[in-house]
GROMACS .gro file of C-alpha atoms in nm:
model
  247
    1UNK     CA    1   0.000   0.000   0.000
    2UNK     CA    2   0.082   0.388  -0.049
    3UNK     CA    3  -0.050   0.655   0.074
    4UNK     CA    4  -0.218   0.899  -0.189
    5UNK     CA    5  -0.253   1.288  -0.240
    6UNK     CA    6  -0.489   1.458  -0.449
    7UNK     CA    7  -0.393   1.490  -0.837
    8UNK     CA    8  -0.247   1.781  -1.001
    9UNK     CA    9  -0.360   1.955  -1.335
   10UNK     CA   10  -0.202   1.819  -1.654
   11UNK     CA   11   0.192   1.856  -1.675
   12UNK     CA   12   0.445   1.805  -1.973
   13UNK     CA   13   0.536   1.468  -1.995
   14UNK     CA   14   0.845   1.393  -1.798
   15UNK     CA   15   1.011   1.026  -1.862
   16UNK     CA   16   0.843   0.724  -1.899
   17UNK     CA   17   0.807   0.501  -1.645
   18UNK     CA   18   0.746   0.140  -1.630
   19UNK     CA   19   0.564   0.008  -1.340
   20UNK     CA   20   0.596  -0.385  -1.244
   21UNK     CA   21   0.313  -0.463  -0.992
   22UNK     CA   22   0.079  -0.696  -0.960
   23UNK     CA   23  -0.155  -0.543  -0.734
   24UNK     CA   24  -0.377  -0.323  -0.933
   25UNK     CA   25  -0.462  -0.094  -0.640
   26UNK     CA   26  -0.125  -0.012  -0.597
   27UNK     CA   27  -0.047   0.024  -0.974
   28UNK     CA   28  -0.334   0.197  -0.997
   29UNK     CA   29  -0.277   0.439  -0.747
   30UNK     CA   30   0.087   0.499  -0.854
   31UNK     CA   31   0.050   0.550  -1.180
   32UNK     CA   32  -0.233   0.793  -1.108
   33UNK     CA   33  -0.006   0.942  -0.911
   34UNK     CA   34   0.282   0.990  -1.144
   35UNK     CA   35   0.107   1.060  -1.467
   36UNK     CA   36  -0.036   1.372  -1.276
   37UNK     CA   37   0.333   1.506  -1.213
   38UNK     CA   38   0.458   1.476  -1.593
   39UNK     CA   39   0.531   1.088  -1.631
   40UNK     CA   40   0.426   0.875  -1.880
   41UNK     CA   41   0.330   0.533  -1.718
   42UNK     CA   42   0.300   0.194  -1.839
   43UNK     CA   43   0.203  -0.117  -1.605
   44UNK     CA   44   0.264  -0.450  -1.621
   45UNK     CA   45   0.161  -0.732  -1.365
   46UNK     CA   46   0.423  -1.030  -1.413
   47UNK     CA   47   0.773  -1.016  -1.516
   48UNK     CA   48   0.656  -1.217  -1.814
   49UNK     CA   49   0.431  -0.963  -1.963
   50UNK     CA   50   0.716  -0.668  -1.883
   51UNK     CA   51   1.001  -0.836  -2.075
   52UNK     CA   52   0.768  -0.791  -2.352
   53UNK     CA   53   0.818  -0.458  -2.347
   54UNK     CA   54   1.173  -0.346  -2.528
   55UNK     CA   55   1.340  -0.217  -2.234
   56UNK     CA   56   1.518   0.078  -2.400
   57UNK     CA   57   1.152   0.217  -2.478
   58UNK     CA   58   1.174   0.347  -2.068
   59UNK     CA   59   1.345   0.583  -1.905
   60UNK     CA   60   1.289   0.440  -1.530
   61UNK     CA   61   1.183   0.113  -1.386
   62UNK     CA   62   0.965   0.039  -1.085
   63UNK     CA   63   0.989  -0.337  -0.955
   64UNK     CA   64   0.774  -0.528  -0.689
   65UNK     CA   65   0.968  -0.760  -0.550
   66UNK     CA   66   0.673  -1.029  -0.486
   67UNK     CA   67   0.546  -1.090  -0.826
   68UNK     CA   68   0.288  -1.400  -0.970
   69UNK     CA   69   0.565  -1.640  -1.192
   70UNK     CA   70   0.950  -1.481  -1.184
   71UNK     CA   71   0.978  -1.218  -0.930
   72UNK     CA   72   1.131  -0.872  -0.945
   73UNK     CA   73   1.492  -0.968  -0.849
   74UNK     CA   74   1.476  -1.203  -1.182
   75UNK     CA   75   1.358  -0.951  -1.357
   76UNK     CA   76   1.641  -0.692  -1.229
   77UNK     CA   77   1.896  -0.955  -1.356
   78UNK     CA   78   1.710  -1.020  -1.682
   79UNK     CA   79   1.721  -0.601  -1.734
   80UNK     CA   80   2.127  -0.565  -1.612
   81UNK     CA   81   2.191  -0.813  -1.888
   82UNK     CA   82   2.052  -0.562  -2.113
   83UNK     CA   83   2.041  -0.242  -2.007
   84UNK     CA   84   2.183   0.046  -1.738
   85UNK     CA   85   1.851   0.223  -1.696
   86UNK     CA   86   1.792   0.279  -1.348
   87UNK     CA   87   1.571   0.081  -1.099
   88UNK     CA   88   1.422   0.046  -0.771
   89UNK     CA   89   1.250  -0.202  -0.638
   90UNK     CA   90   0.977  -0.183  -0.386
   91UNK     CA   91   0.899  -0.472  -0.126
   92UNK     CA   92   0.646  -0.568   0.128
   93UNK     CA   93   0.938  -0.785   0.317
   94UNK     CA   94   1.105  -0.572   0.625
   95UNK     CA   95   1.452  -0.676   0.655
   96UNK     CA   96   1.801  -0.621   0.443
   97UNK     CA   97   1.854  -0.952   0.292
   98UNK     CA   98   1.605  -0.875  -0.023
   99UNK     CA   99   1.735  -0.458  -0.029
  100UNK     CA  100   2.073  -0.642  -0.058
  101UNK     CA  101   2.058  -0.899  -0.324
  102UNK     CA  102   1.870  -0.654  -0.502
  103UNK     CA  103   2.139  -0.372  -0.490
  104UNK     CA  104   2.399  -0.663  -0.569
  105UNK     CA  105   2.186  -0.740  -0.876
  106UNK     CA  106   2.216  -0.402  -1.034
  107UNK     CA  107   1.881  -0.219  -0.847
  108UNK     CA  108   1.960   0.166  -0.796
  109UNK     CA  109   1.765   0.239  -0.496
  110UNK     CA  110   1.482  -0.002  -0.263
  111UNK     CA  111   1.153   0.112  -0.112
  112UNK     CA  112   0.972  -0.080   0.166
  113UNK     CA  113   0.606  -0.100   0.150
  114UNK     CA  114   0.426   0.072   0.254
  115UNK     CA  115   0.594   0.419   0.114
  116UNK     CA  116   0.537   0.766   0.086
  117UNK     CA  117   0.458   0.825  -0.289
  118UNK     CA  118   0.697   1.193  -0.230
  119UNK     CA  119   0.971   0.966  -0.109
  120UNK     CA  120   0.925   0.763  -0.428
  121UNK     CA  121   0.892   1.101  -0.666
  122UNK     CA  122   1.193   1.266  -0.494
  123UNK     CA  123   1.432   0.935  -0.543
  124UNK     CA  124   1.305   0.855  -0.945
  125UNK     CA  125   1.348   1.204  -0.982
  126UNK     CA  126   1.743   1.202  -0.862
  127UNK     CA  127   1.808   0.852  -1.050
  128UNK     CA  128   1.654   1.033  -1.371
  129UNK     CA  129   1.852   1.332  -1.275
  130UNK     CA  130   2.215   1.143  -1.298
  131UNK     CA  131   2.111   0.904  -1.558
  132UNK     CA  132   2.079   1.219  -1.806
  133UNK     CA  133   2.372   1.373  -1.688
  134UNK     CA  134   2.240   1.639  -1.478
  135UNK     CA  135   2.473   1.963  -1.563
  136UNK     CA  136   2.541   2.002  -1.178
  137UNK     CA  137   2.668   1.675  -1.111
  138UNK     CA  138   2.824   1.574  -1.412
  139UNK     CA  139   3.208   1.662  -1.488
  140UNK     CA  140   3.326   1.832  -1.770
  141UNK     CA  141   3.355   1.702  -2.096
  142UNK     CA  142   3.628   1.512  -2.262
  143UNK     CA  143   3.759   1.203  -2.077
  144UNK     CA  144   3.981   1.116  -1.782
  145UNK     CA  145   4.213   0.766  -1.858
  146UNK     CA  146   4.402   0.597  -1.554
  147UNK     CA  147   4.569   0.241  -1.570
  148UNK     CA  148   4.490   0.201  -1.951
  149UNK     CA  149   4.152   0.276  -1.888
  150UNK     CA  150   3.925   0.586  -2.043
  151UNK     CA  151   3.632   0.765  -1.925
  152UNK     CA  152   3.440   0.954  -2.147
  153UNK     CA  153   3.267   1.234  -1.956
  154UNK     CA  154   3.057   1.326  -2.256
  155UNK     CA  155   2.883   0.996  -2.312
  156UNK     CA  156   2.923   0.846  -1.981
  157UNK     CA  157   3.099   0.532  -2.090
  158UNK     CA  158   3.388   0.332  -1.949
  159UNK     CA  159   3.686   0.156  -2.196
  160UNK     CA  160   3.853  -0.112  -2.052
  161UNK     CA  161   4.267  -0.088  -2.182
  162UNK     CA  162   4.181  -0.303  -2.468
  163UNK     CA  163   3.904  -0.091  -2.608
  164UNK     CA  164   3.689  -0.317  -2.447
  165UNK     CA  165   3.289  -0.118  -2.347
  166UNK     CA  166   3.252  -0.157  -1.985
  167UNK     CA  167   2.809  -0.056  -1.913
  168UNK     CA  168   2.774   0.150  -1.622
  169UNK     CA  169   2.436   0.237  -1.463
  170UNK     CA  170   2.397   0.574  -1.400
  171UNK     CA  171   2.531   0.532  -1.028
  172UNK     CA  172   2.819   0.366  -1.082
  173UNK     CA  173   2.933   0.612  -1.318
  174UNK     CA  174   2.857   0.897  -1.028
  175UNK     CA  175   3.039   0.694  -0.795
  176UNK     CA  176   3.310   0.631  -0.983
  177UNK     CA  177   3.314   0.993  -1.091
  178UNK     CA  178   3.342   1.112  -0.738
  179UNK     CA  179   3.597   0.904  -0.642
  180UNK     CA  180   3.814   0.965  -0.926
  181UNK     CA  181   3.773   1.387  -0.843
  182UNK     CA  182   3.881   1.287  -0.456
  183UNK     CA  183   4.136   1.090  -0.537
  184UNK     CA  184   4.413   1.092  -0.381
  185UNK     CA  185   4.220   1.134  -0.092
  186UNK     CA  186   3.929   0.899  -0.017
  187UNK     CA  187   3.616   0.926   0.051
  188UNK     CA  188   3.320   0.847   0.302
  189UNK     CA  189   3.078   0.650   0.314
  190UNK     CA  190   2.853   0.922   0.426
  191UNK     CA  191   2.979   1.191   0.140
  192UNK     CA  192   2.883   0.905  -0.125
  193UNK     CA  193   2.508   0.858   0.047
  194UNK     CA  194   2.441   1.195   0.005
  195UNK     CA  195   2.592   1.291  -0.351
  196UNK     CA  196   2.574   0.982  -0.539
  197UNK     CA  197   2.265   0.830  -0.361
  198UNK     CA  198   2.082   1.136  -0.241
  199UNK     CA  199   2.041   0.966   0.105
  200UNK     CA  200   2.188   0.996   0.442
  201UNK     CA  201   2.293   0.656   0.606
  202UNK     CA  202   2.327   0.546   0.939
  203UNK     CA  203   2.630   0.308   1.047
  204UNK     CA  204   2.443  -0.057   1.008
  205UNK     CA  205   2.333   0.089   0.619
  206UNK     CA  206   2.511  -0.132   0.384
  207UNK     CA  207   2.398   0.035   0.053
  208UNK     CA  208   2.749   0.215  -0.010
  209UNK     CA  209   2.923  -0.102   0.076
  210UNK     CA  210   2.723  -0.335  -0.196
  211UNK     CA  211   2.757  -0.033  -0.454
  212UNK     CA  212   3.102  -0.060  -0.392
  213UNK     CA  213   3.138  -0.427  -0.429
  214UNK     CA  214   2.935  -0.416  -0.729
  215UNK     CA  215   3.150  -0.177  -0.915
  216UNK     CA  216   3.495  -0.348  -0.780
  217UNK     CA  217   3.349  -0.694  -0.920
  218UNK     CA  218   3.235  -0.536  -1.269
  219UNK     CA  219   3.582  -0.397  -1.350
  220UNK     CA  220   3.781  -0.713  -1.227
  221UNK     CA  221   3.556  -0.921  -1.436
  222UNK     CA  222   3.716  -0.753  -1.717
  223UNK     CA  223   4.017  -0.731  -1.605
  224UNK     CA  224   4.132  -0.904  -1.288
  225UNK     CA  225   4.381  -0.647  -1.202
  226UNK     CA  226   4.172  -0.356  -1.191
  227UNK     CA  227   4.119  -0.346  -0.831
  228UNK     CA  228   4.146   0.028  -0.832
  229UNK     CA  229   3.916   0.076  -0.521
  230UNK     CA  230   4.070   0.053  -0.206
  231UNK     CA  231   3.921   0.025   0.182
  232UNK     CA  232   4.054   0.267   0.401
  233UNK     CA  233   3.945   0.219   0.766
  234UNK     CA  234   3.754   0.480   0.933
  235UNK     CA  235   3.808   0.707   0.608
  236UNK     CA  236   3.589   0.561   0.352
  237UNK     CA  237   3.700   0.455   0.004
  238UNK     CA  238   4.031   0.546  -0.185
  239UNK     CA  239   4.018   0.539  -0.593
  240UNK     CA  240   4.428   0.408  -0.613
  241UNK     CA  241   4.462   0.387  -1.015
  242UNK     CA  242   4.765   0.567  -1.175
  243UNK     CA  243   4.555   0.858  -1.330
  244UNK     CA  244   4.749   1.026  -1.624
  245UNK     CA  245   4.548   1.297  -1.675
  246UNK     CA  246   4.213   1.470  -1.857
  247UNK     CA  247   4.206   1.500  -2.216
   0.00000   0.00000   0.00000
């Protein structure tokens, strides 16, 4: 369940959403929601009936975790295969273990039910906001290369030293951005909720960590010596690549 607010007048559209539910109430209600604050909405109610849908025809996913056939989590692997649009799943299960795997699986942000639609707006809204390259938060153009890697500010991609196309989603690029413009100091955990996340974190929140772990795991599985991010106790994270320089 979510609790509701009265609808707006008609907006421009926005970004289009695609909402995986299978609870029409809350669909319902959510995409009632939404469409009345610029989005364009589409619902599905199995995984089955959204991988239908050409994923690259969305510019945001919503995912219930609990879902009739494959549930979200499958489906959040089946779209990381594919795609680096951004995600966040929303669960009626209290508890990290499901916010974890799901993070570890590619998901961008997690929602317990039941949730305050704002919270919901206010988090799509800073995914969308970093997946376009928001002017404020994205770094200059041209391309910054360390250990016989590139990254290409202007498109947001990542080139492994043998030209190789390394997909980000649009928070691993931030983080990886931000570390890279610390570096060679580190940074904290905290400094990483709040500008690549847009959340503050208490001590027992793992969501850094696993974004962390996810990132160190996608570049070593290209190249097992890229373990460019280092742990640094009671400092936060330390990006330790040889960086030659912006071009």
């Amino acid at each position: 369940m979510m609790t509701t607010e009265p609808p707006l007048g008609k907006t421009t559209i926005l970004s289009h959403v695609h909402i995986i539910e299978d609870d029409s109430e809350i669909s319902s209600l959510l995409s009632t929601y939404l469409t009345a604050r610029g989005f364009d909405c589409t619902v599905s109610g199995s995984v089955e009936k959204a991988q239908k849908r050409p994923p690259d025809t969305f510019d945001i996913f919503i995912v219930d975790v609990m879902l009739p056939g494959d549930d979200g989590l499958s489906f959040c692997r089946w779209l990381r295969e594919r795609s680096e649009l951004p995600v966040i799943i929303l669960s009626a299960v209290k508890g990290d273990t499901e916010r974890i795997i799901g993070i570890e699986l590619g998901a961008d942000d997690y929602l317990e039910k039941p949730f305050n639609p704002r919270e919901l707006l206010a988090r799509m809204n800073a995914l969308l906001r970093r997946a376009k390259g928001d002017a404020a938060s994205t770094p200059a153009a041209g391309q910054i290369c360390f250990s016989g890697w590139a990254l290409d500010f202007d498109r947001q991609k990542l080139h492994s030293p043998d030209a190789q196309l390394v997909p980000l989603s649009s928070t691993e690029y931030q983080l990886m951005t931000a570390m890279i413009s610390a570096a060679p100091a580190p940074v904290t955990r905290e400094d990483i909720a709040r500008h690549v996340l847009g959340v503050e974190i208490g001590p027992e929140d793992r969501r850094v960590d696993i974004l962390i772990s996810r990132l160190r795991k996608k570049l070593m599985a290209v190249d097992s010596t890229a373990d460019f991010i280092r742990t640094v106790r009671n400092k936060g994270y330390l990006f330790c690549a040889e960086i030659n320089g912006k071009s």
